[in-house]
Amino acid sequence: MFRSLQDHNRDRVTLTINGQQVAAREGQTVWSAMAVSGQVETRKAALSGDARSAYCAMGVCFECMVNIDGLPNQQACLRRVSEGMNVTTQHIAEDSEASDAGL
């Protein structure tokens, strides 16, 4: 579905995306590494649990939030890959107390 148009002579780094080892080019964004590897789900919607993915891919919409090395709320479209990076789909559930209060 996606393919990289970047310089193929760049050094490669290896990162893990949802348990799968992926080779990416140095300087590539996390989102583009995800897309090229076929893993386009970045997070689950808090209320519905529906899969979400990058929308604008330029840091405006915040749809591409992922966990990177255990840190939540990282924008995959703005972060560059690095050797050994661990990326996972973000799962943030709605706060049940807020839901009960109608908030």
PDB file of N, CA and C in Angstrom:
ATOM      1  N   MET A   1       0.819  -1.181   0.000  1.00  0.00           N
ATOM      2  CA  MET A   1       0.000   0.000   0.000  1.00  0.00           C
ATOM      3  C   MET A   1       0.870   1.255   0.000  1.00  0.00           C
ATOM      4  N   PHE A   2       1.804   1.354   0.929  1.00  0.00           N
ATOM      5  CA  PHE A   2       2.715   2.488   0.976  1.00  0.00           C
ATOM      6  C   PHE A   2       4.093   2.035   0.545  1.00  0.00           C
ATOM      7  N   ARG A   3       4.867   2.950  -0.010  1.00  0.00           N
ATOM      8  CA  ARG A   3       6.260   2.662  -0.315  1.00  0.00           C
ATOM      9  C   ARG A   3       7.065   3.911  -0.034  1.00  0.00           C
ATOM     10  N   SER A   4       8.320   3.730   0.272  1.00  0.00           N
ATOM     11  CA  SER A   4       9.182   4.840   0.625  1.00  0.00           C
ATOM     12  C   SER A   4       9.765   5.496  -0.619  1.00  0.00           C
ATOM     13  N   LEU A   5       9.772   6.813  -0.635  1.00  0.00           N
ATOM     14  CA  LEU A   5      10.394   7.566  -1.717  1.00  0.00           C
ATOM     15  C   LEU A   5      11.712   8.185  -1.258  1.00  0.00           C
ATOM     16  N   GLN A   6      12.137   7.860  -0.030  1.00  0.00           N
ATOM     17  CA  GLN A   6      13.353   8.440   0.528  1.00  0.00           C
ATOM     18  C   GLN A   6      14.604   7.851  -0.105  1.00  0.00           C
ATOM     19  N   ASP A   7      15.710   8.517   0.150  1.00  0.00           N
ATOM     20  CA  ASP A   7      17.020   8.081  -0.319  1.00  0.00           C
ATOM     21  C   ASP A   7      17.315   6.676   0.202  1.00  0.00           C
ATOM     22  N   HIS A   8      17.475   5.733  -0.695  1.00  0.00           N
ATOM     23  CA  HIS A   8      17.698   4.339  -0.306  1.00  0.00           C
ATOM     24  C   HIS A   8      19.122   4.081   0.160  1.00  0.00           C
ATOM     25  N   ASN A   9      19.990   5.079   0.109  1.00  0.00           N
ATOM     26  CA  ASN A   9      21.368   4.906   0.547  1.00  0.00           C
ATOM     27  C   ASN A   9      21.575   5.282   2.010  1.00  0.00           C
ATOM     28  N   ARG A  10      20.551   5.761   2.678  1.00  0.00           N
ATOM     29  CA  ARG A  10      20.666   6.131   4.088  1.00  0.00           C
ATOM     30  C   ARG A  10      20.884   4.893   4.941  1.00  0.00           C
ATOM     31  N   ASP A  11      21.507   5.100   6.088  1.00  0.00           N
ATOM     32  CA  ASP A  11      21.704   4.007   7.034  1.00  0.00           C
ATOM     33  C   ASP A  11      20.361   3.508   7.542  1.00  0.00           C
ATOM     34  N   ARG A  12      20.332   2.231   7.853  1.00  0.00           N
ATOM     35  CA  ARG A  12      19.111   1.625   8.370  1.00  0.00           C
ATOM     36  C   ARG A  12      19.189   1.479   9.884  1.00  0.00           C
ATOM     37  N   VAL A  13      18.026   1.589  10.509  1.00  0.00           N
ATOM     38  CA  VAL A  13      17.890   1.322  11.931  1.00  0.00           C
ATOM     39  C   VAL A  13      16.824   0.249  12.085  1.00  0.00           C
ATOM     40  N   THR A  14      16.866  -0.464  13.180  1.00  0.00           N
ATOM     41  CA  THR A  14      15.865  -1.482  13.468  1.00  0.00           C
ATOM     42  C   THR A  14      15.062  -1.033  14.679  1.00  0.00           C
ATOM     43  N   LEU A  15      13.759  -1.071  14.538  1.00  0.00           N
ATOM     44  CA  LEU A  15      12.880  -0.737  15.646  1.00  0.00           C
ATOM     45  C   LEU A  15      11.799  -1.803  15.731  1.00  0.00           C
ATOM     46  N   THR A  16      11.055  -1.799  16.814  1.00  0.00           N
ATOM     47  CA  THR A  16       9.970  -2.753  17.004  1.00  0.00           C
ATOM     48  C   THR A  16       8.652  -1.993  16.994  1.00  0.00           C
ATOM     49  N   ILE A  17       7.732  -2.450  16.153  1.00  0.00           N
ATOM     50  CA  ILE A  17       6.400  -1.853  16.083  1.00  0.00           C
ATOM     51  C   ILE A  17       5.392  -2.939  16.415  1.00  0.00           C
ATOM     52  N   ASN A  18       4.729  -2.797  17.544  1.00  0.00           N
ATOM     53  CA  ASN A  18       3.746  -3.782  18.012  1.00  0.00           C
ATOM     54  C   ASN A  18       4.299  -5.205  17.970  1.00  0.00           C
ATOM     55  N   GLY A  19       5.511  -5.358  18.457  1.00  0.00           N
ATOM     56  CA  GLY A  19       6.128  -6.678  18.554  1.00  0.00           C
ATOM     57  C   GLY A  19       6.814  -7.172  17.294  1.00  0.00           C
ATOM     58  N   GLN A  20       6.722  -6.449  16.202  1.00  0.00           N
ATOM     59  CA  GLN A  20       7.342  -6.850  14.935  1.00  0.00           C
ATOM     60  C   GLN A  20       8.589  -6.004  14.686  1.00  0.00           C
ATOM     61  N   GLN A  21       9.714  -6.657  14.424  1.00  0.00           N
ATOM     62  CA  GLN A  21      10.927  -5.915  14.097  1.00  0.00           C
ATOM     63  C   GLN A  21      10.818  -5.357  12.689  1.00  0.00           C
ATOM     64  N   VAL A  22      11.159  -4.073  12.558  1.00  0.00           N
ATOM     65  CA  VAL A  22      11.021  -3.355  11.299  1.00  0.00           C
ATOM     66  C   VAL A  22      12.327  -2.629  11.010  1.00  0.00           C
ATOM     67  N   ALA A  23      12.763  -2.679   9.764  1.00  0.00           N
ATOM     68  CA  ALA A  23      13.928  -1.899   9.335  1.00  0.00           C
ATOM     69  C   ALA A  23      13.412  -0.601   8.730  1.00  0.00           C
ATOM     70  N   ALA A  24      14.019   0.499   9.142  1.00  0.00           N
ATOM     71  CA  ALA A  24      13.632   1.815   8.621  1.00  0.00           C
ATOM     72  C   ALA A  24      14.898   2.589   8.287  1.00  0.00           C
ATOM     73  N   ARG A  25      14.730   3.624   7.517  1.00  0.00           N
ATOM     74  CA  ARG A  25      15.871   4.465   7.151  1.00  0.00           C
ATOM     75  C   ARG A  25      16.072   5.559   8.186  1.00  0.00           C
ATOM     76  N   GLU A  26      17.313   5.840   8.501  1.00  0.00           N
ATOM     77  CA  GLU A  26      17.634   6.920   9.414  1.00  0.00           C
ATOM     78  C   GLU A  26      16.978   8.209   8.912  1.00  0.00           C
ATOM     79  N   GLY A  27      16.344   8.961   9.803  1.00  0.00           N
ATOM     80  CA  GLY A  27      15.671  10.194   9.426  1.00  0.00           C
ATOM     81  C   GLY A  27      14.206  10.026   9.089  1.00  0.00           C
ATOM     82  N   GLN A  28      13.756   8.799   8.907  1.00  0.00           N
ATOM     83  CA  GLN A  28      12.363   8.511   8.587  1.00  0.00           C
ATOM     84  C   GLN A  28      11.499   8.738   9.830  1.00  0.00           C
ATOM     85  N   THR A  29      10.258   9.178   9.651  1.00  0.00           N
ATOM     86  CA  THR A  29       9.377   9.336  10.806  1.00  0.00           C
ATOM     87  C   THR A  29       8.843   7.976  11.248  1.00  0.00           C
ATOM     88  N   VAL A  30       8.422   7.924  12.494  1.00  0.00           N
ATOM     89  CA  VAL A  30       7.815   6.696  13.022  1.00  0.00           C
ATOM     90  C   VAL A  30       6.579   6.341  12.199  1.00  0.00           C
ATOM     91  N   TRP A  31       5.760   7.353  11.873  1.00  0.00           N
ATOM     92  CA  TRP A  31       4.553   7.082  11.091  1.00  0.00           C
ATOM     93  C   TRP A  31       4.895   6.465   9.743  1.00  0.00           C
ATOM     94  N   SER A  32       5.896   6.991   9.051  1.00  0.00           N
ATOM     95  CA  SER A  32       6.213   6.433   7.733  1.00  0.00           C
ATOM     96  C   SER A  32       6.756   5.015   7.864  1.00  0.00           C
ATOM     97  N   ALA A  33       7.507   4.741   8.915  1.00  0.00           N
ATOM     98  CA  ALA A  33       7.985   3.369   9.144  1.00  0.00           C
ATOM     99  C   ALA A  33       6.804   2.445   9.410  1.00  0.00           C
ATOM    100  N   MET A  34       5.819   2.934  10.160  1.00  0.00           N
ATOM    101  CA  MET A  34       4.619   2.133  10.414  1.00  0.00           C
ATOM    102  C   MET A  34       3.874   1.864   9.116  1.00  0.00           C
ATOM    103  N   ALA A  35       3.684   2.899   8.312  1.00  0.00           N
ATOM    104  CA  ALA A  35       2.924   2.757   7.061  1.00  0.00           C
ATOM    105  C   ALA A  35       3.596   1.786   6.102  1.00  0.00           C
ATOM    106  N   VAL A  36       4.905   1.929   5.927  1.00  0.00           N
ATOM    107  CA  VAL A  36       5.636   1.060   5.003  1.00  0.00           C
ATOM    108  C   VAL A  36       5.597  -0.394   5.476  1.00  0.00           C
ATOM    109  N   SER A  37       5.560  -0.602   6.805  1.00  0.00           N
ATOM    110  CA  SER A  37       5.513  -1.971   7.332  1.00  0.00           C
ATOM    111  C   SER A  37       4.095  -2.522   7.414  1.00  0.00           C
ATOM    112  N   GLY A  38       3.095  -1.725   7.011  1.00  0.00           N
ATOM    113  CA  GLY A  38       1.715  -2.205   6.991  1.00  0.00           C
ATOM    114  C   GLY A  38       0.989  -2.092   8.313  1.00  0.00           C
ATOM    115  N   GLN A  39       1.550  -1.371   9.254  1.00  0.00           N
ATOM    116  CA  GLN A  39       0.920  -1.204  10.571  1.00  0.00           C
ATOM    117  C   GLN A  39       0.449   0.237  10.718  1.00  0.00           C
ATOM    118  N   VAL A  40      -0.728   0.530  10.246  1.00  0.00           N
ATOM    119  CA  VAL A  40      -1.201   1.910  10.207  1.00  0.00           C
ATOM    120  C   VAL A  40      -2.083   2.300  11.392  1.00  0.00           C
ATOM    121  N   GLU A  41      -2.428   1.367  12.262  1.00  0.00           N
ATOM    122  CA  GLU A  41      -3.227   1.708  13.439  1.00  0.00           C
ATOM    123  C   GLU A  41      -2.319   2.315  14.500  1.00  0.00           C
ATOM    124  N   THR A  42      -2.590   3.582  14.856  1.00  0.00           N
ATOM    125  CA  THR A  42      -1.754   4.261  15.837  1.00  0.00           C
ATOM    126  C   THR A  42      -2.343   4.212  17.235  1.00  0.00           C
ATOM    127  N   ARG A  43      -3.642   4.303  17.329  1.00  0.00           N
ATOM    128  CA  ARG A  43      -4.275   4.309  18.648  1.00  0.00           C
ATOM    129  C   ARG A  43      -5.703   3.806  18.548  1.00  0.00           C
ATOM    130  N   LYS A  44      -6.296   3.555  19.708  1.00  0.00           N
ATOM    131  CA  LYS A  44      -7.713   3.219  19.804  1.00  0.00           C
ATOM    132  C   LYS A  44      -8.440   4.440  20.346  1.00  0.00           C
ATOM    133  N   ALA A  45      -9.566   4.782  19.764  1.00  0.00           N
ATOM    134  CA  ALA A  45     -10.362   5.909  20.248  1.00  0.00           C
ATOM    135  C   ALA A  45     -10.815   5.619  21.674  1.00  0.00           C
ATOM    136  N   ALA A  46     -10.719   6.614  22.551  1.00  0.00           N
ATOM    137  CA  ALA A  46     -11.012   6.431  23.972  1.00  0.00           C
ATOM    138  C   ALA A  46     -12.456   5.995  24.224  1.00  0.00           C
ATOM    139  N   LEU A  47     -13.404   6.567  23.525  1.00  0.00           N
ATOM    140  CA  LEU A  47     -14.810   6.244  23.790  1.00  0.00           C
ATOM    141  C   LEU A  47     -15.293   5.001  23.066  1.00  0.00           C
ATOM    142  N   SER A  48     -15.013   4.912  21.785  1.00  0.00           N
ATOM    143  CA  SER A  48     -15.560   3.807  20.987  1.00  0.00           C
ATOM    144  C   SER A  48     -14.633   2.603  20.890  1.00  0.00           C
ATOM    145  N   GLY A  49     -13.336   2.823  21.084  1.00  0.00           N
ATOM    146  CA  GLY A  49     -12.378   1.737  20.904  1.00  0.00           C
ATOM    147  C   GLY A  49     -12.033   1.488  19.445  1.00  0.00           C
ATOM    148  N   ASP A  50     -12.552   2.321  18.541  1.00  0.00           N
ATOM    149  CA  ASP A  50     -12.274   2.176  17.113  1.00  0.00           C
ATOM    150  C   ASP A  50     -10.810   2.476  16.814  1.00  0.00           C
ATOM    151  N   ALA A  51     -10.284   1.821  15.814  1.00  0.00           N
ATOM    152  CA  ALA A  51      -8.909   2.055  15.386  1.00  0.00           C
ATOM    153  C   ALA A  51      -8.782   3.437  14.760  1.00  0.00           C
ATOM    154  N   ARG A  52      -7.702   4.137  15.088  1.00  0.00           N
ATOM    155  CA  ARG A  52      -7.405   5.446  14.524  1.00  0.00           C
ATOM    156  C   ARG A  52      -6.055   5.375  13.830  1.00  0.00           C
ATOM    157  N   SER A  53      -5.800   6.320  12.958  1.00  0.00           N
ATOM    158  CA  SER A  53      -4.539   6.357  12.232  1.00  0.00           C
ATOM    159  C   SER A  53      -4.189   7.811  11.925  1.00  0.00           C
ATOM    160  N   ALA A  54      -3.021   8.028  11.368  1.00  0.00           N
ATOM    161  CA  ALA A  54      -2.617   9.390  11.017  1.00  0.00           C
ATOM    162  C   ALA A  54      -3.623   9.981  10.039  1.00  0.00           C
ATOM    163  N   TYR A  55      -3.940  11.226  10.215  1.00  0.00           N
ATOM    164  CA  TYR A  55      -4.866  11.915   9.331  1.00  0.00           C
ATOM    165  C   TYR A  55      -4.124  12.977   8.523  1.00  0.00           C
ATOM    166  N   CYS A  56      -3.473  13.898   9.221  1.00  0.00           N
ATOM    167  CA  CYS A  56      -2.785  14.981   8.499  1.00  0.00           C
ATOM    168  C   CYS A  56      -1.311  14.642   8.248  1.00  0.00           C
ATOM    169  N   ALA A  57      -0.714  13.815   9.095  1.00  0.00           N
ATOM    170  CA  ALA A  57       0.696  13.405   8.991  1.00  0.00           C
ATOM    171  C   ALA A  57       1.662  14.590   9.003  1.00  0.00           C
ATOM    172  N   MET A  58       1.246  15.686   9.677  1.00  0.00           N
ATOM    173  CA  MET A  58       2.144  16.831   9.810  1.00  0.00           C
ATOM    174  C   MET A  58       2.050  17.497  11.174  1.00  0.00           C
ATOM    175  N   GLY A  59       1.502  16.798  12.167  1.00  0.00           N
ATOM    176  CA  GLY A  59       1.517  17.274  13.534  1.00  0.00           C
ATOM    177  C   GLY A  59       0.371  18.151  13.975  1.00  0.00           C
ATOM    178  N   VAL A  60      -0.688  18.266  13.170  1.00  0.00           N
ATOM    179  CA  VAL A  60      -1.790  19.162  13.518  1.00  0.00           C
ATOM    180  C   VAL A  60      -2.947  18.418  14.195  1.00  0.00           C
ATOM    181  N   CYS A  61      -3.283  17.234  13.722  1.00  0.00           N
ATOM    182  CA  CYS A  61      -4.527  16.583  14.146  1.00  0.00           C
ATOM    183  C   CYS A  61      -4.399  15.714  15.398  1.00  0.00           C
ATOM    184  N   PHE A  62      -3.232  15.260  15.748  1.00  0.00           N
ATOM    185  CA  PHE A  62      -2.987  14.407  16.921  1.00  0.00           C
ATOM    186  C   PHE A  62      -3.663  13.035  16.832  1.00  0.00           C
ATOM    187  N   GLU A  63      -3.979  12.569  15.643  1.00  0.00           N
ATOM    188  CA  GLU A  63      -4.560  11.238  15.461  1.00  0.00           C
ATOM    189  C   GLU A  63      -3.496  10.143  15.501  1.00  0.00           C
ATOM    190  N   CYS A  64      -2.248  10.497  15.349  1.00  0.00           N
ATOM    191  CA  CYS A  64      -1.181   9.491  15.235  1.00  0.00           C
ATOM    192  C   CYS A  64      -0.470   9.215  16.557  1.00  0.00           C
ATOM    193  N   MET A  65      -1.131   9.465  17.681  1.00  0.00           N
ATOM    194  CA  MET A  65      -0.508   9.250  18.982  1.00  0.00           C
ATOM    195  C   MET A  65      -0.210   7.769  19.211  1.00  0.00           C
ATOM    196  N   VAL A  66       1.023   7.486  19.616  1.00  0.00           N
ATOM    197  CA  VAL A  66       1.480   6.128  19.921  1.00  0.00           C
ATOM    198  C   VAL A  66       2.280   6.162  21.214  1.00  0.00           C
ATOM    199  N   ASN A  67       2.582   4.979  21.725  1.00  0.00           N
ATOM    200  CA  ASN A  67       3.536   4.844  22.827  1.00  0.00           C
ATOM    201  C   ASN A  67       4.899   4.594  22.206  1.00  0.00           C
ATOM    202  N   ILE A  68       5.897   5.356  22.619  1.00  0.00           N
ATOM    203  CA  ILE A  68       7.265   5.145  22.154  1.00  0.00           C
ATOM    204  C   ILE A  68       8.145   4.941  23.369  1.00  0.00           C
ATOM    205  N   ASP A  69       8.754   3.776  23.432  1.00  0.00           N
ATOM    206  CA  ASP A  69       9.613   3.409  24.562  1.00  0.00           C
ATOM    207  C   ASP A  69       8.908   3.628  25.895  1.00  0.00           C
ATOM    208  N   GLY A  70       7.607   3.261  25.934  1.00  0.00           N
ATOM    209  CA  GLY A  70       6.834   3.346  27.168  1.00  0.00           C
ATOM    210  C   GLY A  70       6.220   4.701  27.456  1.00  0.00           C
ATOM    211  N   LEU A  71       6.511   5.708  26.643  1.00  0.00           N
ATOM    212  CA  LEU A  71       5.944   7.041  26.848  1.00  0.00           C
ATOM    213  C   LEU A  71       4.716   7.218  25.963  1.00  0.00           C
ATOM    214  N   PRO A  72       3.542   7.495  26.563  1.00  0.00           N
ATOM    215  CA  PRO A  72       2.329   7.676  25.757  1.00  0.00           C
ATOM    216  C   PRO A  72       2.295   9.050  25.101  1.00  0.00           C
ATOM    217  N   ASN A  73       1.330   9.220  24.209  1.00  0.00           N
ATOM    218  CA  ASN A  73       1.034  10.511  23.573  1.00  0.00           C
ATOM    219  C   ASN A  73       2.185  11.075  22.750  1.00  0.00           C
ATOM    220  N   GLN A  74       2.874  10.217  22.041  1.00  0.00           N
ATOM    221  CA  GLN A  74       3.953  10.641  21.150  1.00  0.00           C
ATOM    222  C   GLN A  74       3.400  10.707  19.730  1.00  0.00           C
ATOM    223  N   GLN A  75       3.613  11.806  19.046  1.00  0.00           N
ATOM    224  CA  GLN A  75       3.112  11.952  17.679  1.00  0.00           C
ATOM    225  C   GLN A  75       4.035  11.218  16.707  1.00  0.00           C
ATOM    226  N   ALA A  76       3.527  10.147  16.130  1.00  0.00           N
ATOM    227  CA  ALA A  76       4.318   9.311  15.231  1.00  0.00           C
ATOM    228  C   ALA A  76       4.746  10.057  13.975  1.00  0.00           C
ATOM    229  N   CYS A  77       3.980  11.044  13.565  1.00  0.00           N
ATOM    230  CA  CYS A  77       4.322  11.763  12.331  1.00  0.00           C
ATOM    231  C   CYS A  77       5.449  12.771  12.535  1.00  0.00           C
ATOM    232  N   LEU A  78       5.755  13.112  13.781  1.00  0.00           N
ATOM    233  CA  LEU A  78       6.808  14.092  14.057  1.00  0.00           C
ATOM    234  C   LEU A  78       8.086  13.475  14.600  1.00  0.00           C
ATOM    235  N   ARG A  79       7.993  12.298  15.183  1.00  0.00           N
ATOM    236  CA  ARG A  79       9.170  11.645  15.771  1.00  0.00           C
ATOM    237  C   ARG A  79       9.949  10.885  14.710  1.00  0.00           C
ATOM    238  N   ARG A  80      11.264  10.968  14.790  1.00  0.00           N
ATOM    239  CA  ARG A  80      12.153  10.240  13.878  1.00  0.00           C
ATOM    240  C   ARG A  80      12.489   8.891  14.510  1.00  0.00           C
ATOM    241  N   VAL A  81      12.657   7.888  13.681  1.00  0.00           N
ATOM    242  CA  VAL A  81      13.024   6.562  14.184  1.00  0.00           C
ATOM    243  C   VAL A  81      14.437   6.586  14.756  1.00  0.00           C
ATOM    244  N   SER A  82      14.664   5.698  15.695  1.00  0.00           N
ATOM    245  CA  SER A  82      16.014   5.526  16.231  1.00  0.00           C
ATOM    246  C   SER A  82      16.242   4.041  16.518  1.00  0.00           C
ATOM    247  N   GLU A  83      17.486   3.658  16.537  1.00  0.00           N
ATOM    248  CA  GLU A  83      17.856   2.255  16.749  1.00  0.00           C
ATOM    249  C   GLU A  83      17.275   1.746  18.062  1.00  0.00           C
ATOM    250  N   GLY A  84      16.579   0.599  17.987  1.00  0.00           N
ATOM    251  CA  GLY A  84      16.047  -0.055  19.171  1.00  0.00           C
ATOM    252  C   GLY A  84      14.747   0.519  19.705  1.00  0.00           C
ATOM    253  N   MET A  85      14.199   1.505  19.047  1.00  0.00           N
ATOM    254  CA  MET A  85      12.951   2.138  19.485  1.00  0.00           C
ATOM    255  C   MET A  85      11.841   1.097  19.538  1.00  0.00           C
ATOM    256  N   ASN A  86      10.965   1.221  20.546  1.00  0.00           N
ATOM    257  CA  ASN A  86       9.831   0.314  20.691  1.00  0.00           C
ATOM    258  C   ASN A  86       8.539   1.131  20.599  1.00  0.00           C
ATOM    259  N   VAL A  87       7.748   0.867  19.565  1.00  0.00           N
ATOM    260  CA  VAL A  87       6.521   1.612  19.289  1.00  0.00           C
ATOM    261  C   VAL A  87       5.335   0.672  19.463  1.00  0.00           C
ATOM    262  N   THR A  88       4.316   1.125  20.190  1.00  0.00           N
ATOM    263  CA  THR A  88       3.102   0.328  20.340  1.00  0.00           C
ATOM    264  C   THR A  88       1.875   1.203  20.133  1.00  0.00           C
ATOM    265  N   THR A  89       0.804   0.565  19.670  1.00  0.00           N
ATOM    266  CA  THR A  89      -0.479   1.229  19.534  1.00  0.00           C
ATOM    267  C   THR A  89      -0.908   1.720  20.905  1.00  0.00           C
ATOM    268  N   GLN A  90      -1.455   2.917  20.941  1.00  0.00           N
ATOM    269  CA  GLN A  90      -1.867   3.512  22.209  1.00  0.00           C
ATOM    270  C   GLN A  90      -3.297   3.112  22.527  1.00  0.00           C
ATOM    271  N   HIS A  91      -3.502   2.611  23.752  1.00  0.00           N
ATOM    272  CA  HIS A  91      -4.835   2.219  24.230  1.00  0.00           C
ATOM    273  C   HIS A  91      -5.124   3.020  25.494  1.00  0.00           C
ATOM    274  N   ILE A  92      -5.908   4.068  25.364  1.00  0.00           N
ATOM    275  CA  ILE A  92      -6.304   4.855  26.531  1.00  0.00           C
ATOM    276  C   ILE A  92      -7.809   4.768  26.640  1.00  0.00           C
ATOM    277  N   ALA A  93      -8.276   4.182  27.733  1.00  0.00           N
ATOM    278  CA  ALA A  93      -9.712   4.000  27.928  1.00  0.00           C
ATOM    279  C   ALA A  93     -10.293   5.221  28.619  1.00  0.00           C
ATOM    280  N   GLU A  94     -11.550   5.449  28.361  1.00  0.00           N
ATOM    281  CA  GLU A  94     -12.271   6.533  29.025  1.00  0.00           C
ATOM    282  C   GLU A  94     -12.283   6.282  30.521  1.00  0.00           C
ATOM    283  N   ASP A  95     -12.131   7.310  31.307  1.00  0.00           N
ATOM    284  CA  ASP A  95     -12.192   7.234  32.764  1.00  0.00           C
ATOM    285  C   ASP A  95     -13.635   6.866  33.152  1.00  0.00           C
ATOM    286  N   SER A  96     -13.835   5.721  33.816  1.00  0.00           N
ATOM    287  CA  SER A  96     -15.184   5.252  34.119  1.00  0.00           C
ATOM    288  C   SER A  96     -15.912   6.176  35.091  1.00  0.00           C
ATOM    289  N   GLU A  97     -15.198   6.847  36.019  1.00  0.00           N
ATOM    290  CA  GLU A  97     -15.850   7.775  36.940  1.00  0.00           C
ATOM    291  C   GLU A  97     -16.386   8.981  36.191  1.00  0.00           C
ATOM    292  N   ALA A  98     -15.616   9.506  35.231  1.00  0.00           N
ATOM    293  CA  ALA A  98     -16.067  10.643  34.430  1.00  0.00           C
ATOM    294  C   ALA A  98     -17.279  10.247  33.600  1.00  0.00           C
ATOM    295  N   SER A  99     -17.271   9.017  33.106  1.00  0.00           N
ATOM    296  CA  SER A  99     -18.388   8.540  32.303  1.00  0.00           C
ATOM    297  C   SER A  99     -19.654   8.448  33.162  1.00  0.00           C
ATOM    298  N   ASP A 100     -19.513   7.917  34.383  1.00  0.00           N
ATOM    299  CA  ASP A 100     -20.651   7.792  35.286  1.00  0.00           C
ATOM    300  C   ASP A 100     -21.221   9.158  35.650  1.00  0.00           C
ATOM    301  N   ALA A 101     -20.366  10.188  35.731  1.00  0.00           N
ATOM    302  CA  ALA A 101     -20.814  11.529  36.098  1.00  0.00           C
ATOM    303  C   ALA A 101     -21.377  12.292  34.907  1.00  0.00           C
ATOM    304  N   GLY A 102     -21.313  11.686  33.714  1.00  0.00           N
ATOM    305  CA  GLY A 102     -21.830  12.317  32.520  1.00  0.00           C
ATOM    306  C   GLY A 102     -20.875  13.326  31.926  1.00  0.00           C
ATOM    307  N   LEU A 103     -19.600  13.248  32.283  1.00  0.00           N
ATOM    308  CA  LEU A 103     -18.600  14.185  31.750  1.00  0.00           C
ATOM    309  C   LEU A 103     -17.999  13.682  30.480  1.00  0.00           C
TER     310      LEU A 103
END
